[in-house]
Amino acid sequence: GSYLEAVEHRALPEVAGVALAAGARPRIETVEAPRIAIEALTLQTPDNRKTLVRGLFFELGAHERLLIVGESGVGKTSLLRAIAGLWRVGSGRVVRPPLSELMFLPQRPYMIPGSLRQQLCYPRAHDVTDAQLVSVLQRVHLADLPERVGGLDTEFRWKDLLSLGEQQKIAFARLLLEQPGWAFLDEATSALDPVNENLLYDQLVAARINVVSVGIRAALFEYHDVLLELLGNGEWRLSRPRSSRRA
């Protein structure tokens, strides 16, 4: 299945279970279009007892990058899931490109069984040469990995072999190979030091991949043009404090 299916299977069973048990009809509308916009979005917990976000509006211009920040539990990840179509409890409309043009990177990447080659090409990369795989590993500072493990076709339990930081680099390598129109990063560099975090974001900027990030480190601000602060109790604040220094 797709990377999105893996996220849904691993990260959202309780939401799917509530929806199925209650026989609830989806209330957040998703419209496919070549842009990202949120229109009058109200996001609620699956039991409808808490409003995470109320009346959210925004639209991203061409090549604008969005950073979502806020305290734990205010709905940052839930908002990304709503954009993906995995969280439908609430109301309003999400406008986004087709899922085939998006990639979602969670904090803990999904490590598939198989070889290093298969790991890097997951979920949709095809006809990738050895030279391309070696190059992308260099770009994410994992140049020594093939030699360490015995080659591109060596199989391991990668989630046990690699540190979380290395797994996050593998996820970015997949992203650079896939070259989607949009990348949604849910604290996808949380296990990395600032130097490696900057390196990976520099690669995304150079590849001209549009980015929506959830993060807390101040260093991420310079890679984004639009700041969405989730303040709790459904409140939010949107600003464009300055132009990104990483054009």
PDB file of N, CA and C in Angstrom, residues 20-108:
ATOM      1  N   LEU A  20     -16.639   4.167  12.484  1.00  0.00           N
ATOM      2  CA  LEU A  20     -17.364   2.981  12.066  1.00  0.00           C
ATOM      3  C   LEU A  20     -18.406   2.577  13.099  1.00  0.00           C
ATOM      4  N   ALA A  21     -18.013   2.661  14.389  1.00  0.00           N
ATOM      5  CA  ALA A  21     -18.923   2.250  15.443  1.00  0.00           C
ATOM      6  C   ALA A  21     -20.162   3.137  15.477  1.00  0.00           C
ATOM      7  N   ALA A  22     -19.954   4.408  15.236  1.00  0.00           N
ATOM      8  CA  ALA A  22     -21.067   5.346  15.327  1.00  0.00           C
ATOM      9  C   ALA A  22     -21.850   5.430  14.021  1.00  0.00           C
ATOM     10  N   GLY A  23     -21.296   4.841  12.942  1.00  0.00           N
ATOM     11  CA  GLY A  23     -21.948   4.962  11.646  1.00  0.00           C
ATOM     12  C   GLY A  23     -21.975   6.396  11.173  1.00  0.00           C
ATOM     13  N   ALA A  24     -20.960   7.174  11.576  1.00  0.00           N
ATOM     14  CA  ALA A  24     -20.962   8.609  11.287  1.00  0.00           C
ATOM     15  C   ALA A  24     -20.617   8.860   9.830  1.00  0.00           C
ATOM     16  N   ARG A  25     -21.263   9.842   9.238  1.00  0.00           N
ATOM     17  CA  ARG A  25     -20.942  10.270   7.895  1.00  0.00           C
ATOM     18  C   ARG A  25     -19.867  11.344   7.968  1.00  0.00           C
ATOM     19  N   PRO A  26     -18.897  11.339   7.024  1.00  0.00           N
ATOM     20  CA  PRO A  26     -17.858  12.373   7.041  1.00  0.00           C
ATOM     21  C   PRO A  26     -18.470  13.765   6.955  1.00  0.00           C
ATOM     22  N   ARG A  27     -17.952  14.672   7.762  1.00  0.00           N
ATOM     23  CA  ARG A  27     -18.501  16.027   7.782  1.00  0.00           C
ATOM     24  C   ARG A  27     -17.524  17.063   7.261  1.00  0.00           C
ATOM     25  N   ILE A  28     -16.236  16.720   7.211  1.00  0.00           N
ATOM     26  CA  ILE A  28     -15.267  17.631   6.611  1.00  0.00           C
ATOM     27  C   ILE A  28     -15.150  17.271   5.137  1.00  0.00           C
ATOM     28  N   GLU A  29     -15.433  18.213   4.289  1.00  0.00           N
ATOM     29  CA  GLU A  29     -15.420  17.979   2.844  1.00  0.00           C
ATOM     30  C   GLU A  29     -14.000  18.144   2.312  1.00  0.00           C
ATOM     31  N   THR A  30     -13.594  17.250   1.422  1.00  0.00           N
ATOM     32  CA  THR A  30     -12.305  17.344   0.756  1.00  0.00           C
ATOM     33  C   THR A  30     -12.524  17.567  -0.731  1.00  0.00           C
ATOM     34  N   VAL A  31     -11.869  18.587  -1.264  1.00  0.00           N
ATOM     35  CA  VAL A  31     -11.979  18.923  -2.683  1.00  0.00           C
ATOM     36  C   VAL A  31     -10.580  18.887  -3.289  1.00  0.00           C
ATOM     37  N   GLU A  32     -10.423  18.175  -4.398  1.00  0.00           N
ATOM     38  CA  GLU A  32      -9.127  18.118  -5.061  1.00  0.00           C
ATOM     39  C   GLU A  32      -8.980  19.279  -6.035  1.00  0.00           C
ATOM     40  N   ALA A  33      -7.861  20.002  -5.886  1.00  0.00           N
ATOM     41  CA  ALA A  33      -7.556  21.146  -6.747  1.00  0.00           C
ATOM     42  C   ALA A  33      -6.051  21.396  -6.652  1.00  0.00           C
ATOM     43  N   PRO A  34      -5.467  22.123  -7.594  1.00  0.00           N
ATOM     44  CA  PRO A  34      -4.019  22.334  -7.587  1.00  0.00           C
ATOM     45  C   PRO A  34      -3.573  23.446  -6.625  1.00  0.00           C
ATOM     46  N   ARG A  35      -4.069  23.416  -5.384  1.00  0.00           N
ATOM     47  CA  ARG A  35      -3.703  24.414  -4.383  1.00  0.00           C
ATOM     48  C   ARG A  35      -4.021  23.858  -3.004  1.00  0.00           C
ATOM     49  N   ILE A  36      -3.541  24.552  -1.972  1.00  0.00           N
ATOM     50  CA  ILE A  36      -3.850  24.190  -0.595  1.00  0.00           C
ATOM     51  C   ILE A  36      -4.658  25.324   0.027  1.00  0.00           C
ATOM     52  N   ALA A  37      -5.862  25.006   0.493  1.00  0.00           N
ATOM     53  CA  ALA A  37      -6.692  26.004   1.163  1.00  0.00           C
ATOM     54  C   ALA A  37      -7.543  25.318   2.225  1.00  0.00           C
ATOM     55  N   ILE A  38      -7.758  26.020   3.324  1.00  0.00           N
ATOM     56  CA  ILE A  38      -8.635  25.563   4.397  1.00  0.00           C
ATOM     57  C   ILE A  38      -9.758  26.583   4.519  1.00  0.00           C
ATOM     58  N   GLU A  39     -11.003  26.117   4.454  1.00  0.00           N
ATOM     59  CA  GLU A  39     -12.149  27.023   4.415  1.00  0.00           C
ATOM     60  C   GLU A  39     -13.125  26.683   5.535  1.00  0.00           C
ATOM     61  N   ALA A  40     -13.218  27.583   6.512  1.00  0.00           N
ATOM     62  CA  ALA A  40     -14.175  27.453   7.619  1.00  0.00           C
ATOM     63  C   ALA A  40     -14.068  26.099   8.315  1.00  0.00           C
ATOM     64  N   LEU A  41     -12.835  25.672   8.556  1.00  0.00           N
ATOM     65  CA  LEU A  41     -12.614  24.338   9.126  1.00  0.00           C
ATOM     66  C   LEU A  41     -12.748  24.364  10.644  1.00  0.00           C
ATOM     67  N   THR A  42     -13.633  23.522  11.135  1.00  0.00           N
ATOM     68  CA  THR A  42     -13.733  23.261  12.576  1.00  0.00           C
ATOM     69  C   THR A  42     -13.409  21.789  12.784  1.00  0.00           C
ATOM     70  N   LEU A  43     -12.446  21.546  13.639  1.00  0.00           N
ATOM     71  CA  LEU A  43     -11.923  20.202  13.861  1.00  0.00           C
ATOM     72  C   LEU A  43     -12.246  19.783  15.288  1.00  0.00           C
ATOM     73  N   GLN A  44     -12.881  18.625  15.415  1.00  0.00           N
ATOM     74  CA  GLN A  44     -13.280  18.134  16.729  1.00  0.00           C
ATOM     75  C   GLN A  44     -12.671  16.778  17.013  1.00  0.00           C
ATOM     76  N   THR A  45     -12.585  16.409  18.299  1.00  0.00           N
ATOM     77  CA  THR A  45     -12.130  15.079  18.668  1.00  0.00           C
ATOM     78  C   THR A  45     -13.180  14.057  18.235  1.00  0.00           C
ATOM     79  N   PRO A  46     -12.794  12.792  18.103  1.00  0.00           N
ATOM     80  CA  PRO A  46     -13.735  11.784  17.594  1.00  0.00           C
ATOM     81  C   PRO A  46     -15.021  11.660  18.407  1.00  0.00           C
ATOM     82  N   ASP A  47     -14.956  11.957  19.710  1.00  0.00           N
ATOM     83  CA  ASP A  47     -16.175  11.860  20.520  1.00  0.00           C
ATOM     84  C   ASP A  47     -16.990  13.146  20.514  1.00  0.00           C
ATOM     85  N   ASN A  48     -16.532  14.160  19.738  1.00  0.00           N
ATOM     86  CA  ASN A  48     -17.220  15.458  19.605  1.00  0.00           C
ATOM     87  C   ASN A  48     -17.252  16.262  20.903  1.00  0.00           C
ATOM     88  N   ARG A  49     -16.451  15.893  21.882  1.00  0.00           N
ATOM     89  CA  ARG A  49     -16.482  16.599  23.161  1.00  0.00           C
ATOM     90  C   ARG A  49     -15.545  17.800  23.216  1.00  0.00           C
ATOM     91  N   LYS A  50     -14.597  17.866  22.293  1.00  0.00           N
ATOM     92  CA  LYS A  50     -13.622  18.957  22.332  1.00  0.00           C
ATOM     93  C   LYS A  50     -13.400  19.500  20.936  1.00  0.00           C
ATOM     94  N   THR A  51     -13.404  20.823  20.834  1.00  0.00           N
ATOM     95  CA  THR A  51     -13.087  21.479  19.564  1.00  0.00           C
ATOM     96  C   THR A  51     -11.605  21.821  19.550  1.00  0.00           C
ATOM     97  N   LEU A  52     -10.897  21.242  18.588  1.00  0.00           N
ATOM     98  CA  LEU A  52      -9.455  21.479  18.483  1.00  0.00           C
ATOM     99  C   LEU A  52      -9.157  22.775  17.738  1.00  0.00           C
ATOM    100  N   VAL A  53      -9.858  22.999  16.642  1.00  0.00           N
ATOM    101  CA  VAL A  53      -9.684  24.202  15.821  1.00  0.00           C
ATOM    102  C   VAL A  53     -11.067  24.676  15.420  1.00  0.00           C
ATOM    103  N   ARG A  54     -11.305  25.980  15.461  1.00  0.00           N
ATOM    104  CA  ARG A  54     -12.629  26.523  15.146  1.00  0.00           C
ATOM    105  C   ARG A  54     -12.518  27.581  14.060  1.00  0.00           C
ATOM    106  N   GLY A  55     -13.238  27.380  12.941  1.00  0.00           N
ATOM    107  CA  GLY A  55     -13.358  28.410  11.910  1.00  0.00           C
ATOM    108  C   GLY A  55     -12.052  28.808  11.253  1.00  0.00           C
ATOM    109  N   LEU A  56     -11.207  27.833  10.953  1.00  0.00           N
ATOM    110  CA  LEU A  56      -9.892  28.131  10.376  1.00  0.00           C
ATOM    111  C   LEU A  56     -10.002  28.420   8.883  1.00  0.00           C
ATOM    112  N   PHE A  57      -9.367  29.514   8.456  1.00  0.00           N
ATOM    113  CA  PHE A  57      -9.277  29.887   7.051  1.00  0.00           C
ATOM    114  C   PHE A  57      -7.818  30.164   6.711  1.00  0.00           C
ATOM    115  N   PHE A  58      -7.333  29.615   5.613  1.00  0.00           N
ATOM    116  CA  PHE A  58      -6.097  30.116   5.017  1.00  0.00           C
ATOM    117  C   PHE A  58      -5.942  29.517   3.627  1.00  0.00           C
ATOM    118  N   GLU A  59      -5.156  30.176   2.808  1.00  0.00           N
ATOM    119  CA  GLU A  59      -4.772  29.654   1.505  1.00  0.00           C
ATOM    120  C   GLU A  59      -3.306  29.952   1.289  1.00  0.00           C
ATOM    121  N   LEU A  60      -2.567  28.973   0.800  1.00  0.00           N
ATOM    122  CA  LEU A  60      -1.145  29.151   0.547  1.00  0.00           C
ATOM    123  C   LEU A  60      -0.930  29.574  -0.897  1.00  0.00           C
ATOM    124  N   GLY A  61      -0.144  30.635  -1.069  1.00  0.00           N
ATOM    125  CA  GLY A  61       0.196  31.082  -2.400  1.00  0.00           C
ATOM    126  C   GLY A  61       1.256  30.180  -3.023  1.00  0.00           C
ATOM    127  N   ALA A  62       1.605  30.476  -4.252  1.00  0.00           N
ATOM    128  CA  ALA A  62       2.593  29.672  -4.961  1.00  0.00           C
ATOM    129  C   ALA A  62       3.912  29.661  -4.200  1.00  0.00           C
ATOM    130  N   HIS A  63       4.392  28.466  -3.878  1.00  0.00           N
ATOM    131  CA  HIS A  63       5.679  28.246  -3.209  1.00  0.00           C
ATOM    132  C   HIS A  63       5.746  28.815  -1.796  1.00  0.00           C
ATOM    133  N   GLU A  64       4.597  29.127  -1.195  1.00  0.00           N
ATOM    134  CA  GLU A  64       4.598  29.509   0.225  1.00  0.00           C
ATOM    135  C   GLU A  64       4.686  28.255   1.088  1.00  0.00           C
ATOM    136  N   ARG A  65       5.498  28.322   2.135  1.00  0.00           N
ATOM    137  CA  ARG A  65       5.681  27.194   3.038  1.00  0.00           C
ATOM    138  C   ARG A  65       5.083  27.543   4.402  1.00  0.00           C
ATOM    139  N   LEU A  66       4.331  26.607   4.962  1.00  0.00           N
ATOM    140  CA  LEU A  66       3.569  26.834   6.191  1.00  0.00           C
ATOM    141  C   LEU A  66       4.182  26.067   7.350  1.00  0.00           C
ATOM    142  N   LEU A  67       4.341  26.739   8.488  1.00  0.00           N
ATOM    143  CA  LEU A  67       4.775  26.101   9.726  1.00  0.00           C
ATOM    144  C   LEU A  67       3.636  26.180  10.737  1.00  0.00           C
ATOM    145  N   ILE A  68       3.260  25.007  11.304  1.00  0.00           N
ATOM    146  CA  ILE A  68       2.208  24.922  12.307  1.00  0.00           C
ATOM    147  C   ILE A  68       2.851  24.661  13.658  1.00  0.00           C
ATOM    148  N   VAL A  69       2.547  25.521  14.644  1.00  0.00           N
ATOM    149  CA  VAL A  69       3.138  25.376  15.970  1.00  0.00           C
ATOM    150  C   VAL A  69       2.032  25.426  17.028  1.00  0.00           C
ATOM    151  N   GLY A  70       2.372  24.970  18.227  1.00  0.00           N
ATOM    152  CA  GLY A  70       1.417  24.987  19.326  1.00  0.00           C
ATOM    153  C   GLY A  70       1.801  23.964  20.372  1.00  0.00           C
ATOM    154  N   GLU A  71       1.194  24.072  21.528  1.00  0.00           N
ATOM    155  CA  GLU A  71       1.468  23.137  22.610  1.00  0.00           C
ATOM    156  C   GLU A  71       0.976  21.736  22.244  1.00  0.00           C
ATOM    157  N   SER A  72       1.475  20.740  22.949  1.00  0.00           N
ATOM    158  CA  SER A  72       1.043  19.366  22.723  1.00  0.00           C
ATOM    159  C   SER A  72      -0.458  19.234  22.966  1.00  0.00           C
ATOM    160  N   GLY A  73      -1.142  18.532  22.072  1.00  0.00           N
ATOM    161  CA  GLY A  73      -2.561  18.260  22.246  1.00  0.00           C
ATOM    162  C   GLY A  73      -3.507  19.294  21.679  1.00  0.00           C
ATOM    163  N   VAL A  74      -2.988  20.348  21.035  1.00  0.00           N
ATOM    164  CA  VAL A  74      -3.890  21.396  20.521  1.00  0.00           C
ATOM    165  C   VAL A  74      -4.449  21.071  19.141  1.00  0.00           C
ATOM    166  N   GLY A  75      -3.925  20.021  18.483  1.00  0.00           N
ATOM    167  CA  GLY A  75      -4.512  19.622  17.206  1.00  0.00           C
ATOM    168  C   GLY A  75      -3.613  19.749  15.996  1.00  0.00           C
ATOM    169  N   LYS A  76      -2.310  19.883  16.186  1.00  0.00           N
ATOM    170  CA  LYS A  76      -1.413  20.056  15.040  1.00  0.00           C
ATOM    171  C   LYS A  76      -1.430  18.835  14.115  1.00  0.00           C
ATOM    172  N   THR A  77      -1.220  17.667  14.694  1.00  0.00           N
ATOM    173  CA  THR A  77      -1.231  16.449  13.887  1.00  0.00           C
ATOM    174  C   THR A  77      -2.626  16.172  13.340  1.00  0.00           C
ATOM    175  N   SER A  78      -3.639  16.461  14.118  1.00  0.00           N
ATOM    176  CA  SER A  78      -5.017  16.255  13.657  1.00  0.00           C
ATOM    177  C   SER A  78      -5.312  17.095  12.425  1.00  0.00           C
ATOM    178  N   LEU A  79      -4.760  18.298  12.366  1.00  0.00           N
ATOM    179  CA  LEU A  79      -4.962  19.156  11.201  1.00  0.00           C
ATOM    180  C   LEU A  79      -4.317  18.532   9.963  1.00  0.00           C
ATOM    181  N   LEU A  80      -3.119  17.979  10.100  1.00  0.00           N
ATOM    182  CA  LEU A  80      -2.487  17.304   8.967  1.00  0.00           C
ATOM    183  C   LEU A  80      -3.320  16.111   8.516  1.00  0.00           C
ATOM    184  N   ARG A  81      -3.875  15.377   9.479  1.00  0.00           N
ATOM    185  CA  ARG A  81      -4.707  14.222   9.133  1.00  0.00           C
ATOM    186  C   ARG A  81      -5.992  14.659   8.435  1.00  0.00           C
ATOM    187  N   ALA A  82      -6.519  15.797   8.826  1.00  0.00           N
ATOM    188  CA  ALA A  82      -7.708  16.321   8.154  1.00  0.00           C
ATOM    189  C   ALA A  82      -7.397  16.674   6.706  1.00  0.00           C
ATOM    190  N   ILE A  83      -6.221  17.251   6.467  1.00  0.00           N
ATOM    191  CA  ILE A  83      -5.820  17.578   5.098  1.00  0.00           C
ATOM    192  C   ILE A  83      -5.678  16.306   4.279  1.00  0.00           C
ATOM    193  N   ALA A  84      -5.169  15.243   4.901  1.00  0.00           N
ATOM    194  CA  ALA A  84      -5.002  13.967   4.201  1.00  0.00           C
ATOM    195  C   ALA A  84      -6.324  13.255   3.977  1.00  0.00           C
ATOM    196  N   GLY A  85      -7.363  13.653   4.705  1.00  0.00           N
ATOM    197  CA  GLY A  85      -8.640  12.971   4.600  1.00  0.00           C
ATOM    198  C   GLY A  85      -8.812  11.852   5.599  1.00  0.00           C
ATOM    199  N   LEU A  86      -7.903  11.748   6.568  1.00  0.00           N
ATOM    200  CA  LEU A  86      -7.961  10.702   7.581  1.00  0.00           C
ATOM    201  C   LEU A  86      -8.760  11.121   8.811  1.00  0.00           C
ATOM    202  N   TRP A  87      -9.004  12.408   8.967  1.00  0.00           N
ATOM    203  CA  TRP A  87      -9.738  12.934  10.132  1.00  0.00           C
ATOM    204  C   TRP A  87     -10.880  13.776   9.605  1.00  0.00           C
ATOM    205  N   ARG A  88     -12.096  13.306   9.807  1.00  0.00           N
ATOM    206  CA  ARG A  88     -13.250  13.969   9.195  1.00  0.00           C
ATOM    207  C   ARG A  88     -14.256  14.481  10.219  1.00  0.00           C
ATOM    208  N   VAL A  89     -13.914  14.416  11.489  1.00  0.00           N
ATOM    209  CA  VAL A  89     -14.867  14.834  12.521  1.00  0.00           C
ATOM    210  C   VAL A  89     -14.805  16.350  12.657  1.00  0.00           C
ATOM    211  N   GLY A  90     -15.855  17.019  12.233  1.00  0.00           N
ATOM    212  CA  GLY A  90     -15.898  18.468  12.265  1.00  0.00           C
ATOM    213  C   GLY A  90     -16.706  18.990  11.100  1.00  0.00           C
ATOM    214  N   SER A  91     -16.305  20.157  10.595  1.00  0.00           N
ATOM    215  CA  SER A  91     -17.025  20.751   9.470  1.00  0.00           C
ATOM    216  C   SER A  91     -16.070  21.653   8.702  1.00  0.00           C
ATOM    217  N   GLY A  92     -16.510  22.093   7.537  1.00  0.00           N
ATOM    218  CA  GLY A  92     -15.676  22.941   6.701  1.00  0.00           C
ATOM    219  C   GLY A  92     -15.141  22.187   5.502  1.00  0.00           C
ATOM    220  N   ARG A  93     -14.192  22.808   4.832  1.00  0.00           N
ATOM    221  CA  ARG A  93     -13.701  22.248   3.585  1.00  0.00           C
ATOM    222  C   ARG A  93     -12.180  22.314   3.522  1.00  0.00           C
ATOM    223  N   VAL A  94     -11.576  21.221   3.026  1.00  0.00           N
ATOM    224  CA  VAL A  94     -10.144  21.143   2.763  1.00  0.00           C
ATOM    225  C   VAL A  94      -9.952  21.051   1.256  1.00  0.00           C
ATOM    226  N   VAL A  95      -9.185  21.975   0.705  1.00  0.00           N
ATOM    227  CA  VAL A  95      -8.866  21.961  -0.721  1.00  0.00           C
ATOM    228  C   VAL A  95      -7.395  21.587  -0.857  1.00  0.00           C
ATOM    229  N   ARG A  96      -7.106  20.565  -1.614  1.00  0.00           N
ATOM    230  CA  ARG A  96      -5.720  20.113  -1.765  1.00  0.00           C
ATOM    231  C   ARG A  96      -5.572  19.339  -3.068  1.00  0.00           C
ATOM    232  N   PRO A  97      -4.310  19.159  -3.534  1.00  0.00           N
ATOM    233  CA  PRO A  97      -4.087  18.324  -4.713  1.00  0.00           C
ATOM    234  C   PRO A  97      -4.410  16.863  -4.420  1.00  0.00           C
ATOM    235  N   PRO A  98      -4.471  16.014  -5.442  1.00  0.00           N
ATOM    236  CA  PRO A  98      -4.697  14.586  -5.219  1.00  0.00           C
ATOM    237  C   PRO A  98      -3.609  13.983  -4.332  1.00  0.00           C
ATOM    238  N   LEU A  99      -3.946  12.926  -3.615  1.00  0.00           N
ATOM    239  CA  LEU A  99      -2.984  12.298  -2.708  1.00  0.00           C
ATOM    240  C   LEU A  99      -1.748  11.795  -3.445  1.00  0.00           C
ATOM    241  N   SER A 100      -1.873  11.511  -4.725  1.00  0.00           N
ATOM    242  CA  SER A 100      -0.715  11.053  -5.505  1.00  0.00           C
ATOM    243  C   SER A 100       0.353  12.132  -5.622  1.00  0.00           C
ATOM    244  N   GLU A 101      -0.014  13.393  -5.356  1.00  0.00           N
ATOM    245  CA  GLU A 101       0.938  14.501  -5.441  1.00  0.00           C
ATOM    246  C   GLU A 101       1.444  14.940  -4.062  1.00  0.00           C
ATOM    247  N   LEU A 102       1.065  14.209  -3.013  1.00  0.00           N
ATOM    248  CA  LEU A 102       1.435  14.571  -1.646  1.00  0.00           C
ATOM    249  C   LEU A 102       2.237  13.444  -1.009  1.00  0.00           C
ATOM    250  N   MET A 103       3.104  13.815  -0.055  1.00  0.00           N
ATOM    251  CA  MET A 103       3.733  12.835   0.822  1.00  0.00           C
ATOM    252  C   MET A 103       3.645  13.334   2.252  1.00  0.00           C
ATOM    253  N   PHE A 104       3.357  12.418   3.170  1.00  0.00           N
ATOM    254  CA  PHE A 104       3.234  12.724   4.589  1.00  0.00           C
ATOM    255  C   PHE A 104       4.333  11.999   5.348  1.00  0.00           C
ATOM    256  N   LEU A 105       5.135  12.759   6.087  1.00  0.00           N
ATOM    257  CA  LEU A 105       6.206  12.176   6.886  1.00  0.00           C
ATOM    258  C   LEU A 105       5.889  12.346   8.363  1.00  0.00           C
ATOM    259  N   PRO A 106       5.611  11.241   9.077  1.00  0.00           N
ATOM    260  CA  PRO A 106       5.356  11.339  10.515  1.00  0.00           C
ATOM    261  C   PRO A 106       6.673  11.425  11.288  1.00  0.00           C
ATOM    262  N   GLN A 107       6.548  11.639  12.578  1.00  0.00           N
ATOM    263  CA  GLN A 107       7.736  11.742  13.430  1.00  0.00           C
ATOM    264  C   GLN A 107       8.530  10.436  13.418  1.00  0.00           C
ATOM    265  N   ARG A 108       7.829   9.317  13.426  1.00  0.00           N
ATOM    266  CA  ARG A 108       8.490   8.002  13.368  1.00  0.00           C
ATOM    267  C   ARG A 108       8.158   7.368  12.017  1.00  0.00           C
TER     268      ARG A 108
END
